[in-house]
Each structure stands twice: as structure tokens, then as C-alpha cells.
Coordinates of C-alpha atoms and ligand atoms in Angstrom, one line a residue:
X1 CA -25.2 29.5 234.8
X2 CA -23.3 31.1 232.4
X3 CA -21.8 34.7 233.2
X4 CA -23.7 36.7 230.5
X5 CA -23.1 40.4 229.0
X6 CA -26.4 41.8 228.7
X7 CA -25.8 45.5 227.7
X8 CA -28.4 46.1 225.1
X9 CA -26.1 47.3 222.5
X10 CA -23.3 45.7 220.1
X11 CA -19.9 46.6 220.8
X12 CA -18.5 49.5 218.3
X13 CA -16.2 48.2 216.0
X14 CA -13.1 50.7 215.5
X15 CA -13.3 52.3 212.1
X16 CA -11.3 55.2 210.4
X17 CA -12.9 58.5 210.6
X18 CA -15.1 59.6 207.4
X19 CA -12.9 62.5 206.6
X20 CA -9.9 60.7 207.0
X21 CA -11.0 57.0 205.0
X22 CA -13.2 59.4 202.2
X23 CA -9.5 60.0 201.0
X24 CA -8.1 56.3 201.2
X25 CA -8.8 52.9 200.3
X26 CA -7.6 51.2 203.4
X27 CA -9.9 49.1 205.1
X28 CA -12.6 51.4 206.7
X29 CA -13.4 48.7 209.5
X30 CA -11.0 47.8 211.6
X31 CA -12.3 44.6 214.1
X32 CA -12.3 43.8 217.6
X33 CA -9.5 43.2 219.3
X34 CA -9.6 40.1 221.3
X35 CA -11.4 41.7 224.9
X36 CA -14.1 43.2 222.7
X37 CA -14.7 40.1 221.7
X38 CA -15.3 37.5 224.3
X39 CA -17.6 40.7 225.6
X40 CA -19.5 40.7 222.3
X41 CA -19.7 36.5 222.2
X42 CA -21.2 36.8 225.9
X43 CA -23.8 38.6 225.2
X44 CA -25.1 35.4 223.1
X45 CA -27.8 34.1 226.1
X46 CA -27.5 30.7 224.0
X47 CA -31.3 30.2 223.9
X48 CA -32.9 27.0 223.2
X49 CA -34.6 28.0 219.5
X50 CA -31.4 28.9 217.7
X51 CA -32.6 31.1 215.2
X52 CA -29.8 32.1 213.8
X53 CA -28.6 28.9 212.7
X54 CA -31.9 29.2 210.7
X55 CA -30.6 32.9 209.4
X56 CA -27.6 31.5 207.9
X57 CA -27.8 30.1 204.2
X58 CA -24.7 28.0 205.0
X59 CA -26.4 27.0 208.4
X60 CA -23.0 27.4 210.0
X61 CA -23.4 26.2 214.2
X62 CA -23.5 30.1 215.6
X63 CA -24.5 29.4 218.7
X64 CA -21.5 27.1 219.3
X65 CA -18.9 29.2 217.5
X66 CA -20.2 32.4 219.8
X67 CA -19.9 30.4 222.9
X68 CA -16.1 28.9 221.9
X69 CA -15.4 32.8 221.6
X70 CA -16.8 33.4 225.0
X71 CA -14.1 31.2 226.5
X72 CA -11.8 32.3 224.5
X73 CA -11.0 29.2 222.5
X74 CA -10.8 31.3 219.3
X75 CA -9.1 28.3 217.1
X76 CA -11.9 25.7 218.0
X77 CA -14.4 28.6 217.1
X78 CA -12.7 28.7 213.7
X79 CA -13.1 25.2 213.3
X80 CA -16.5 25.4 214.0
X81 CA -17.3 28.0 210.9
X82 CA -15.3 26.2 209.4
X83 CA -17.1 23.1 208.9
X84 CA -19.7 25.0 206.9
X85 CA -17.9 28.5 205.2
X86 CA -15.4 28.5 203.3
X87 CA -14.3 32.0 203.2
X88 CA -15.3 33.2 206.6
X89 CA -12.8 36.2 206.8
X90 CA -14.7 37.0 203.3
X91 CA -18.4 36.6 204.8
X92 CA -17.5 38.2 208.0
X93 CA -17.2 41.6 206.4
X94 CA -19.8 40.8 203.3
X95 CA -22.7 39.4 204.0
X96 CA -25.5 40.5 204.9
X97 CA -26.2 39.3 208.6
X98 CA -28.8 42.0 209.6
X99 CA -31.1 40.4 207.1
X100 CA -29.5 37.1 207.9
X101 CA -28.0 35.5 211.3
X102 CA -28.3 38.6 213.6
X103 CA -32.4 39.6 211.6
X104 CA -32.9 36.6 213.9
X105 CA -30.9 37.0 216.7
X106 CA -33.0 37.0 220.1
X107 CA -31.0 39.7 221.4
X108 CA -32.5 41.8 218.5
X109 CA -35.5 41.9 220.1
X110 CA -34.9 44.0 223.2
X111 CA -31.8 46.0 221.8
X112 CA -29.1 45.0 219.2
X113 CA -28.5 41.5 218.2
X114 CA -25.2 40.0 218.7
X115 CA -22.9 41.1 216.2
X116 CA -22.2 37.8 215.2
X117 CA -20.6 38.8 211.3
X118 CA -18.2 40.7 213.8
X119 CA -17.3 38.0 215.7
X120 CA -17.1 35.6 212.7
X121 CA -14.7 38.4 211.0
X122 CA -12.5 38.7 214.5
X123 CA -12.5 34.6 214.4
X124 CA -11.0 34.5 210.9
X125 CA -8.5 36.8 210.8
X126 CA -7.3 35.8 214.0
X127 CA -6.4 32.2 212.6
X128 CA -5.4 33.9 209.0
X129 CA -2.5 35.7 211.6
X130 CA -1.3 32.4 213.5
X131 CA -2.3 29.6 211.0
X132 CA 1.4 28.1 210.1
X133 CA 2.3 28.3 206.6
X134 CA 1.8 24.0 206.4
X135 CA -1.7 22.8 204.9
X136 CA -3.1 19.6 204.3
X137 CA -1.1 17.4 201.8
X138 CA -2.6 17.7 198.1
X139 CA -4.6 15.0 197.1
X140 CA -2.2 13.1 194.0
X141 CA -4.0 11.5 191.0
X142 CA -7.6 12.2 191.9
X143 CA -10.3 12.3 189.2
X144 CA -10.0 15.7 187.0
X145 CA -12.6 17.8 187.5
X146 CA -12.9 21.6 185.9
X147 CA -14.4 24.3 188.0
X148 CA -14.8 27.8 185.6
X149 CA -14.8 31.0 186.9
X150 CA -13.0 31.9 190.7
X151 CA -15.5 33.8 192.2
X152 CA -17.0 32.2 195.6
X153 CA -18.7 29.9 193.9
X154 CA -16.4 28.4 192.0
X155 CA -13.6 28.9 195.0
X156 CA -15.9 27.0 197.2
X157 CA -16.5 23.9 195.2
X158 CA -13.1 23.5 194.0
X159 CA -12.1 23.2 197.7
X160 CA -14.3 20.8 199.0
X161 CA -13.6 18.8 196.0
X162 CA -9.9 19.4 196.3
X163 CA -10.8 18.1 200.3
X164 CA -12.1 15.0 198.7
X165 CA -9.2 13.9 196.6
X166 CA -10.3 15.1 193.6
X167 CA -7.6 16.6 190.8
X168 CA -9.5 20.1 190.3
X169 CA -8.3 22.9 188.0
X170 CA -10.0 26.6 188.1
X171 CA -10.3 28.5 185.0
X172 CA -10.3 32.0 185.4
X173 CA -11.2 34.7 182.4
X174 CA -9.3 37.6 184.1
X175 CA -5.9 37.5 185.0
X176 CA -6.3 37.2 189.0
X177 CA -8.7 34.4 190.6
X178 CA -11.4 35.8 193.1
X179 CA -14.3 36.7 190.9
X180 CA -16.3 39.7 192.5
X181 CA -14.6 39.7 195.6
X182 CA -11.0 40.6 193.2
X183 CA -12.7 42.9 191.3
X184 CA -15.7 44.1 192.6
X185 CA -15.7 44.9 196.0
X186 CA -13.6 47.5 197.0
X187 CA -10.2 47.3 199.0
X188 CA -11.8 49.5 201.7
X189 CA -14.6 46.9 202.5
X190 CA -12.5 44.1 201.6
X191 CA -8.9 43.8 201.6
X192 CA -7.9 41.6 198.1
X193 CA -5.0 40.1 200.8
X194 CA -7.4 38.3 202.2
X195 CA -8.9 36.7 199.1
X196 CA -5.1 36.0 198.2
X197 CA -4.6 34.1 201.2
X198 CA -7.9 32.0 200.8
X199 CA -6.9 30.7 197.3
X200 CA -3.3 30.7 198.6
X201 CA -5.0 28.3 201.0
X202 CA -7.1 26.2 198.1
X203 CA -3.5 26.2 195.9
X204 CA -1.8 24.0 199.1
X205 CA -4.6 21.8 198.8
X206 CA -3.8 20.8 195.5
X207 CA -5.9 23.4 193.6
X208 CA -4.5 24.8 190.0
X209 CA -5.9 27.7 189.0
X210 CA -5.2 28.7 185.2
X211 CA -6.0 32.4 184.6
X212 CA -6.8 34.2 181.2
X213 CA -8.5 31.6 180.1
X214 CA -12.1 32.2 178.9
X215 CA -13.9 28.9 179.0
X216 CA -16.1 29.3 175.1
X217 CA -13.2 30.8 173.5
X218 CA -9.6 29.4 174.9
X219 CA -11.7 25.8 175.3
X220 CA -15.1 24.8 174.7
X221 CA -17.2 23.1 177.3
X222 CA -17.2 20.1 175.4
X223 CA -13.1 20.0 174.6
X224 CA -13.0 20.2 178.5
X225 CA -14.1 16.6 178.2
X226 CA -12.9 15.5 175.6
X227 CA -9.6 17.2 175.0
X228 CA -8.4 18.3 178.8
X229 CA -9.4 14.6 179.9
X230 CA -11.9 16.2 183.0
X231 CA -14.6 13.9 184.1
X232 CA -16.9 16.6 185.1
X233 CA -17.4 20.2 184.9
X234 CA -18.7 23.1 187.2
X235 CA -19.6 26.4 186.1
X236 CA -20.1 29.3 188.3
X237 CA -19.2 31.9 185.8
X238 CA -21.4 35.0 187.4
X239 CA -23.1 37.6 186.5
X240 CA -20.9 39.9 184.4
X241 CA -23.2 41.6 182.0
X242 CA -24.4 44.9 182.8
X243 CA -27.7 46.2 182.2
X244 CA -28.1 49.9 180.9
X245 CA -31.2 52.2 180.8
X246 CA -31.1 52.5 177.2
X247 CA -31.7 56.2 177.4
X248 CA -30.4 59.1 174.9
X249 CA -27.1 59.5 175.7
X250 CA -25.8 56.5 177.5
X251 CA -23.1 55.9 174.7
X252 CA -21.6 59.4 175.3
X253 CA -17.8 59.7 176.9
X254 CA -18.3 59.7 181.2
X255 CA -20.6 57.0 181.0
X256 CA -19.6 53.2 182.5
X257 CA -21.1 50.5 184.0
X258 CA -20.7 49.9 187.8
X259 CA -18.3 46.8 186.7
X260 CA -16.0 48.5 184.4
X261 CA -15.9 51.4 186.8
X262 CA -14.9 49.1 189.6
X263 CA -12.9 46.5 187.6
X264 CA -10.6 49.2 186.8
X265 CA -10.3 50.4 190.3
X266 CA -10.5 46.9 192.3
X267 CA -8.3 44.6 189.7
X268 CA -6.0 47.2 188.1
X269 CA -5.6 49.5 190.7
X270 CA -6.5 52.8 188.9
X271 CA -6.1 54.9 192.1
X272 CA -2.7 54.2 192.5
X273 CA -0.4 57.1 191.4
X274 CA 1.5 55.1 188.9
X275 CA -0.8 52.5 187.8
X276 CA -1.0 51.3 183.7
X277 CA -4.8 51.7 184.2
X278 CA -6.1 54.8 183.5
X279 CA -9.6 55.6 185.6
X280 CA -12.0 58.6 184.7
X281 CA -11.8 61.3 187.6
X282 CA -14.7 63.8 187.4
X283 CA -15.2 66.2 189.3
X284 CA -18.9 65.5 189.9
X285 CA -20.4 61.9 189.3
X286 CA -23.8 60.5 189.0
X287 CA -24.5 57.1 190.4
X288 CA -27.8 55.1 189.2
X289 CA -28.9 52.4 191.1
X290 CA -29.8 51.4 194.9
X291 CA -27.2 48.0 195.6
X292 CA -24.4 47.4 197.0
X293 CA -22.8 47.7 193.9
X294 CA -23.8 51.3 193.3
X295 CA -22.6 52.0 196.9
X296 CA -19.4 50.5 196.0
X297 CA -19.1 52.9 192.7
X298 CA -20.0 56.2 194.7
X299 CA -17.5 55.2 197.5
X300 CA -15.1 54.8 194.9
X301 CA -16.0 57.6 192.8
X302 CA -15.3 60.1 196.4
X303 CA -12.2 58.4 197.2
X304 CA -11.0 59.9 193.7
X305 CA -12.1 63.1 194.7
X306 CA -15.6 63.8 192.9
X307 CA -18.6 64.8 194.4
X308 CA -21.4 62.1 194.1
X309 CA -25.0 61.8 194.0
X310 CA -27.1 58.7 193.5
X311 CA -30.1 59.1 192.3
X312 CA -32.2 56.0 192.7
X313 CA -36.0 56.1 191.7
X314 CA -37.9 54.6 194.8
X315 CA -37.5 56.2 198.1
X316 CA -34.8 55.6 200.8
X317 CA -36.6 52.5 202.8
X318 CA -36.7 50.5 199.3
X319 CA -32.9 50.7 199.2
X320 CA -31.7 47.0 198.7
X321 CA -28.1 47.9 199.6
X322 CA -26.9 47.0 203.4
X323 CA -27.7 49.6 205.7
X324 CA -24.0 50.0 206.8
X325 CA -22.8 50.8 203.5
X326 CA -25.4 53.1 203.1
X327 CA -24.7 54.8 206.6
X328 CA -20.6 54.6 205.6
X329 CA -21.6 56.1 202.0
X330 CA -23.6 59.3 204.0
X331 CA -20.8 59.6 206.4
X332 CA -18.0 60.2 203.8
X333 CA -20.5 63.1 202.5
X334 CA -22.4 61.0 199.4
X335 CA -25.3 62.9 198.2
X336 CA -28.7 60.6 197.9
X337 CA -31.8 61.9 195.3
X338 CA -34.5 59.4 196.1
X339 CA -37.5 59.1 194.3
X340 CA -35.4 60.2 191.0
X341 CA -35.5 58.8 187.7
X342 CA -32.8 59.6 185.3
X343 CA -34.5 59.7 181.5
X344 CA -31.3 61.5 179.7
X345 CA -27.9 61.6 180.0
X346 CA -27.2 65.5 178.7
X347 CA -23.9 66.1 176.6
X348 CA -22.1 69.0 175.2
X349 CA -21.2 69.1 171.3
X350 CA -18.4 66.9 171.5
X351 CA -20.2 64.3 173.3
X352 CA -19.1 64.4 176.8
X353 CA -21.6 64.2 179.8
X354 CA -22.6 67.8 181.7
X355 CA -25.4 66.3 183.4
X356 CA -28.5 63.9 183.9
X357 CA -31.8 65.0 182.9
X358 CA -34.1 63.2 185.8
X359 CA -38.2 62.9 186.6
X360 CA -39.5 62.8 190.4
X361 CA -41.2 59.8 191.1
X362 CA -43.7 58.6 193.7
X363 CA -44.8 54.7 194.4
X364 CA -47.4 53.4 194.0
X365 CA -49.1 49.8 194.2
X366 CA -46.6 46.8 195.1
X367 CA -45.5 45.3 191.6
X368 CA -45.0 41.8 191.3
X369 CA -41.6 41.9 193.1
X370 CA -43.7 42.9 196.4
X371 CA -41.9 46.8 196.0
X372 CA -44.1 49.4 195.4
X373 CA -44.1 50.8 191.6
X374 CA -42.6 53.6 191.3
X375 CA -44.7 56.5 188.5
X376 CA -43.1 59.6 187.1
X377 CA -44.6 62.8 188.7
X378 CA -45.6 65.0 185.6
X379 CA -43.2 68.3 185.1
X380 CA -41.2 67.0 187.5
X381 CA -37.4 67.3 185.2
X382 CA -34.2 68.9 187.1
X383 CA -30.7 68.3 185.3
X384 CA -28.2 66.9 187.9
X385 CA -24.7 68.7 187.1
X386 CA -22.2 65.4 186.4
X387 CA -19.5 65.0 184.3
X388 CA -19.6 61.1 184.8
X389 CA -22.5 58.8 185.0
X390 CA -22.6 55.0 186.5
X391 CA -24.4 52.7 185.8
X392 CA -25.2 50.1 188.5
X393 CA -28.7 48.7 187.6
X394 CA -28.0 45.1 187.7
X395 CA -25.9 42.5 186.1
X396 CA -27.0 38.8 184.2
X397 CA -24.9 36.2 183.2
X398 CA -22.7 36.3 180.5
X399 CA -23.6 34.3 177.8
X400 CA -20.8 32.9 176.5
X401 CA -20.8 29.5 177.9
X402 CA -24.2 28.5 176.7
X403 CA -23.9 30.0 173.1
X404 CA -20.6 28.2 172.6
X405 CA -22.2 24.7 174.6
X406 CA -24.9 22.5 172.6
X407 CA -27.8 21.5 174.6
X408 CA -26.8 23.9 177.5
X409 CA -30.4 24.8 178.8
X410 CA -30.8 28.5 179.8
X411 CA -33.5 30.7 181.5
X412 CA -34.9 34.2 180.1
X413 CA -32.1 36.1 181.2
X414 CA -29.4 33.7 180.1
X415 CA -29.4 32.0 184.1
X416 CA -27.8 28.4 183.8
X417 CA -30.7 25.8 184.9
X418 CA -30.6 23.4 187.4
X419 CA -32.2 21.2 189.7
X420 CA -31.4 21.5 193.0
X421 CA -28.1 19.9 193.1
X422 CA -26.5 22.2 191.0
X423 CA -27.1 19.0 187.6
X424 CA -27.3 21.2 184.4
X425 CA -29.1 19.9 180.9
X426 CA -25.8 18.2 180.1
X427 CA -24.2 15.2 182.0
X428 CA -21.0 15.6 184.0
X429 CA -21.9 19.5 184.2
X430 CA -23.0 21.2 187.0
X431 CA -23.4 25.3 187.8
X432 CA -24.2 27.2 191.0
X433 CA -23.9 30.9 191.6
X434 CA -25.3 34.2 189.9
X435 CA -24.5 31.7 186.9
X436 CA -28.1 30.3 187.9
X437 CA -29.6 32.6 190.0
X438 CA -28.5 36.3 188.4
X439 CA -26.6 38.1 190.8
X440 CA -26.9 37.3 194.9
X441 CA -24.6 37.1 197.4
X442 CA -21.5 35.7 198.5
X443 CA -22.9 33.4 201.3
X444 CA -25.7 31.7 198.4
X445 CA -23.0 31.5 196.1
X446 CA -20.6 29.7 198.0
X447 CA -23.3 27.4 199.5
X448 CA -24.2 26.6 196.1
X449 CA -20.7 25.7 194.9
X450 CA -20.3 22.6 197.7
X451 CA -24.0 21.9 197.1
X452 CA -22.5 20.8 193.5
X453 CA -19.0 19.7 194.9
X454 CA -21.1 17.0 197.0
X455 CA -23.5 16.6 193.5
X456 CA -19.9 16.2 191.3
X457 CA -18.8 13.7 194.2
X458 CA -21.8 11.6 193.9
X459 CA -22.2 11.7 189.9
X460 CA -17.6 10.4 189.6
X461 CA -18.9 8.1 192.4
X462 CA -21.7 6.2 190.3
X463 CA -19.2 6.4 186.9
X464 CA -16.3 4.6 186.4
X465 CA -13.1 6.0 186.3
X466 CA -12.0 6.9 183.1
X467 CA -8.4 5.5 183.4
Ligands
FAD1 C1 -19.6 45.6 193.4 C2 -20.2 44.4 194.1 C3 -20.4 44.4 195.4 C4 -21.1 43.4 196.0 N1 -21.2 43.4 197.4 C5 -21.7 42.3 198.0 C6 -21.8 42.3 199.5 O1 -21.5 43.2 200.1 N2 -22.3 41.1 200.0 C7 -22.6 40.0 199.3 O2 -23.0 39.0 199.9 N3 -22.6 40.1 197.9 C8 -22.1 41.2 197.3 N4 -22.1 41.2 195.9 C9 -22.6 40.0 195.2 C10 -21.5 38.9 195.2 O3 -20.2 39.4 195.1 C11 -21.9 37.9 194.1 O4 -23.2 37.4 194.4 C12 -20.9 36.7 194.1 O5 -19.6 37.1 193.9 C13 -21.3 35.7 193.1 O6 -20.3 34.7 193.1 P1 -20.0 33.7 191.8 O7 -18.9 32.9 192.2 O8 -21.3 33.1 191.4 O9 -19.6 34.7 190.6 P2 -18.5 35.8 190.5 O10 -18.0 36.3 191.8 O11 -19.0 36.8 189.5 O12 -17.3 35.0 189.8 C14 -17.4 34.5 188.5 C15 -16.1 34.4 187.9 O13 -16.2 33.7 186.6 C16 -15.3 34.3 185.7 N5 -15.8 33.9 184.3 C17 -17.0 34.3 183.7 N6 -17.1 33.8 182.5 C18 -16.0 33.0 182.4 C19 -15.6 32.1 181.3 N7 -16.3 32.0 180.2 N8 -14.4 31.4 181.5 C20 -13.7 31.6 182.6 N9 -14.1 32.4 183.6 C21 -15.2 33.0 183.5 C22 -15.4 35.8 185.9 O14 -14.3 36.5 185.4 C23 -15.4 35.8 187.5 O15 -14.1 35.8 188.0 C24 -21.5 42.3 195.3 C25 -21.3 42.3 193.9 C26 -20.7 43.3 193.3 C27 -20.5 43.3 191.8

């Protein structure tokens, strides 16, 4: 009988304080240290129904990884995630597991579930530290295949085709690979060293990654083929394009989207004292929106030294973003206006934002996304004081690709379809990410990139070679 830890709570994490991280943009978590963990992994009761194996979208073996941690065989643990993630120091700290893995966890039930993101985070970066600089040899003279865009999508197909032999080249648009996790999420929830080192990781396999290149502009989809000599094509472009209220005043100067916001922060490093970038610093900022993304821009925005409120139109217990970011957001002294609409952004005569004219809402029936609809409460308008305004109401995919692509076939909001594997309209090209299913998350991206690596595989298997 195994020795179990059955305190009914998850062991703290170590974490810089809010006053002193609010000022910073080191990494506000700071994982277990190796005790902590093999506690945390033995409080896993290893119970018959598994039901987080069910919780994960990548279905990696928990149960057995937890266990390996218990004993304190932390390399076969990797291993074991390994099999199914490919960017398990990224998902560790990303992804959702309260709604995932640990919303299913059996623990959960009497007390906290096992904090298995944690341990999957401690597991990763513990290998990351030892793994020896060698990697498997490159695969030489494999089929060509193109993977566009490097976000985890794209980052996870191109290595499990790289894994099976295949010649694979990543084209990148910006001028760093990593997609949102480069240039979206913030250093403080994600240190960018840690994406370096997983594409350093893909490069020794054999992977080429060509950046500035905007795929419908630098080539066509088609001159791929034709002209680059690649036997097959997978697109997991994203979901760049943000969506604006379309409100008087949204084109006035202290107004950004949540991407350009954070672009300029993440990729260029705008906080940094002598960056090229410049970044708008105000001393009190607006944030509209309820995601992760508009957590992300208010965290940002107080780490440059603004006061922040985000106003977000249903009520606290609708917020989609992750609980902890939202707790980390209210520790660092982010202001919240539920139930607020915004309806104008106010300017002076030279067109700079002084503030945003909002309504008070209350909800009522569930609309057809199951959330209940939120109504504007008659004479109800207050002018929040703000000298910049961001937007983070959603993204959709850029269009680009399919305007440029013949035959391409494209949803309502410009999603990339598919069938299941990842096969688009046209033959040899396949797609997977917020490309197809507007924006997500990391873990559904990356399982849909090898979902179409396996697809690609299959497809170069059934058509002869080329050369
Ligand atoms: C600020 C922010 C915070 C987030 N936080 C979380 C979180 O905490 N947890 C979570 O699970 N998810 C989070 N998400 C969502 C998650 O990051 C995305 O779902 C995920 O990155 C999608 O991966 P992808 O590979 O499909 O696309 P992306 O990561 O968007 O990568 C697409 C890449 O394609 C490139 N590209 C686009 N068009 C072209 C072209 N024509 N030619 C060449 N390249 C092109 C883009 O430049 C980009 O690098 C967050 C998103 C944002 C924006």
C-alpha cells in the first residue's frame, strides 16, 4: 500500500510578493522545489477511474507521470508527458488545468485536487536544467513539408513531423518563432527562455524556421508547391485579428488592441529602459474584456506604472479568464467594474482619450452561448477617468491566407475548415489551431497540430514521392 499524502490542500507554490512583482516582469511563479514535489505527487491516491486522463485534451498518462514523481524518478516522469505534450514547461504554467486535469481530479472532491499543472511545470524544467545540449540526429533528405505560422500549433506539428523524418520548414510572419506564447503572453507568466529552448529543441531535430516571411505575400500557398518543391502544407496561422466595439471614439490616440499592446511589450520589449519600441504609458488605463488576454494587458499596463480598471459587461462569476490570473491581477491592486458596458470612448479637442463613457448592465436570460445576456440598465452612464483604452474583446483569423489561396474553404469568421484530421478544401493542405477554431488554448492547439502531423504522414504515405 502505497504511503499517501492526504492533507486536503495543494502545496503553495513560492511566488514574488504583489508589491514587489506589480513593479517587474520576472516570473511571478516560482515552482516547487524538488521535496514539495514528491509531497504534492503523493497526494495522487492513484484511483481506479482516472479522470484526469479524461481532463486532458492531449490525454497525457497523469496518473503515471504523478506516481514516477512520487518516487522521485523525475526523468522517466518527463518521458511520460512527453509522449503526449510537446511543450510541457509551456502547458505547465498555461493551461487551464482547474477546468481541465485537476476539474476532475478525485482529490477535488474532499479538498483541493492535486496540483498536477504544478507538478507537470516542476517535471519540465527540471529536465530543461539537466538535459545535455545533444538531441536526436536530424532526419537528412525527408519529404519537404511547410508548416506556417510558429505558434503551438504549428511548433507541435513541425516536430512530430521532424520525429518522423520528414524535411519540415516553419514560416514565421514576425521576426521571432513562438506565435502567442513570443508575443502574447507576458514574461511574468511565461518566461520567452523557455519557448527559446523548445524550438532550440525542434532546430536540433532538423527543423528550419524562416522568419519574416508572411505566407500570401513573400509566397503564395500555391508557389509553396510548386516553386519551394514542399509536398504538403500545414497552416496554423492563429487568430491575429482583433475585434473592436466600433464605438465613437475608438480611432482616437490611447486606444490599442490587446495584441498590439502586448506585441509591443512581449516581442519588442517596450519596458525595457532602452528599448527601440516605444509603448504608451498612461497614467490610468481602461481595459475591456474578461480573458486571459485582457488580464495579460492590465498586468502589463500596472507593471508600467498606470492604474487600471477593467470593465467587463457581465458579472464577476462569467469571467472566462483563469481564476489565478484573475486572483494575481486583484493582488497587484487591478481595479474590476463588472456588469459595465463601455458605449464611448471620450476625447479632449486634440483627440486624445480622458475617459470611457460606460452603461450598468444586469443579465438576463442565457443567450445561445449558455451565458446569461447581459441588458443596459437605463440612466445608468459614469465616465471612467483613462488616458488609455484596451481593447481585448476577441481575436479571428487573419485572412490573408485564404484571400491570396483559390479554393481555400473558410467559415463565417474567416476559421480555416476541416475535417477532423486537420484535411482542408485543398489537397496536400492541412490547418489546426485558432486558424480553425478562432482563438483557444495552447493545449487544443498543440493537440491539433500532431493530429495533422499524423494526417500529413498518412496523406506523403499514400503519394509518391516526388523525386
Ligand atoms: C495574450 C494571450 C494570452 C493567452 N493566455 C493563454 C493561457 O493562459 N492559456 C492558454 O491555454 N491559452 C492562452 N491563450 C491562447 C493561446 O495562446 C492560443 O490559443 C494559441 O497560441 C494558439 O496557437 P496557434 O499555434 O494556433 O496560433 P498562434 O499562437 O497565434 O501562432 C500563429 C502564428 O502564425 C503566424 N502567422 C499568421 N499568419 C501568417 C502568415 N500569413 N505567414 C506566416 N506566419 C503567419 C503568426 O505571426 C503567429 O506567430 C492566450 C492568448 C493570448 C493572445
Amino acid at each position: 500500500m502505497p504511503n499517501f499524502n492526504m492533507t486536503l490542500n495543494k502545496h503553495t507554490m513560492p511566488a514574488q510578493s504583489p508589491s514587489e512583482r506589480a513593479k517587474n516582469f520576472r516570473e511571478v511563479a516560482l515552482g516547487y522545489d524538488e521535496n514539495t514535489a514528491v509531497e504534492e505527487a503523493r497526494r495522487c491516491v492513484r484511483c481506479k477511474t482516472r479522470p484526469c486522463v479524461t481532463g486532458c485534451p492531449v490525454g497525457i498518462d497523469i496518473p503515471a507521470f504523478v506516481g514516477l514523481v512520487a518516487e522521485g524518478k523525475f526523468e522517466e516522469a518527463y518521458e511520460v508527458i512527453r509522449a503526449a505534450s510537446s511543450l510541457p514547461a509551456v502547458c505547465g504554467r498555461v493551461c487551464a488545468q482547474e477546468t481541465q486535469c485537476e476539474g476532475k481530479c478525485t482529490r477535488g472532491i474532499k479538498g483541493e485536487p492535486v496540483a498536477i499543472g504544478r507538478l507537470e511545470r516542476f517535471v519540465a524544467d527540471r529536465h530543461m536544467q539537466n538535459a545535455s545540449a545533444s538531441a536526436a540526429a536530424p532526419a537528412v533528405g525527408g519529404r519537404k513539408v511547410a508548416v506556417v505560422g510558429s505558434g503551438p500549433a504549428g511548433l507541435a506539428c513541425a516536430g512530430d513531423l521532424a520525429k518522423l523524418g520528414y524535411d519540415v520548414t516553419v514560416f514565421e510572419a514576425l521576426h521571432l518563432a513562438g506565435g502567442v506564447l513570443m508575443y502574447g503572453i507576458p514574461e511574468f507568466r511565461l518566461p520567452k527562455e523557455i519557448v527559446r529552448r523548445e524550438i532550440a529543441g525542434l532546430e536540433a531535430l532538423g527543423v528550419k524556421f524562416v522568419t519574416n516571411a508572411v505566407i500570401g505575400q513573400a509566397f503564395l500557398l500555391e508557389e509553396l508547391f510548386e516553386e519551394e518543391g514542399f509536398e504538403a502544407v500545414f497552416l496554423g496561422t492563429g487568430a491575429g485579428l482583433p475585434r473592436f466595439m466600433n464605438i465613437p471614439g475608438e480611432n482616437a490616440k490611447g486606444v490599442f488592441s490587446a495584441n498590439e499592446f502586448l506585441t509591443r511589450i512581449n516581442l519588442m520589449k517596450a519596458y525595457e529602459p532602452d528599448a527601440e519600441t516605444p509603448v504608451f504609458r498612461a497614467a490610468r488605463t481602461v481595459v475591456v474584456g474578461g480573458g486571459n488576454v485582457a488580464m495579460d494587458a492590465a498586468r502589463c499596463a500596472r507593471r508600467l506604472g498606470s492604474e487600471v480598471t477593467v470593465v467587463y459587461r457581465r458579472s464577476e462569476a462569467e469571467l472566462p479568464a483563469r481564476r489565478e490570473e484573475v486572483l494575481h491581477a486583484k493582488e497587484e491592486g487591478i481595479g474590476f467594474a463588472f456588469l459595465t458596458n463601455p458605449v464611448e470612448i471620450v476625447c479632449d479637442g486634440e483627440d486624445n482619450v480622458v475617459g470611457v463613457r460606460c452603461v450598468g448592465m444586469t443579465l438576463g436570460e442565457a443567450d445561445e452561448s449558455g451565458r446569461r445576456r447581459p441588458i443596459a440598465l437605463e440612466g445608468s452612464e459614469r465616465v471612467i477617468p483613462a488616458a488609455c483604452v484596451i481593447m481585448a474583446l476577441g481575436t479571428s483569423p487573419n485572412p490573408l491566407i485564404a484571400r491570396t489561396s483559390v479554393g481555400l474553404a473558410t467559415g463565417p469568421r474567416g476559421e480555416i475548415l476541416t475535417d477532423a484530421e486537420g484535411r482542408t478544401s485543398l489537397p496536400g493542405v492541412f490547418a489546426g489551431g485558432d486558424a480553425v477554431t478562432g482563438a483557444a488554448t495552447v493545449i487544443l492547439a498543440m493537440g491539433a497540430g500532431k493530429t495533422a502531423a499524423r494526417s500529413i504522414d498518412a496523406y506523403l504515405k499514400e503519394k509518391p514521392s516526388r523525386n
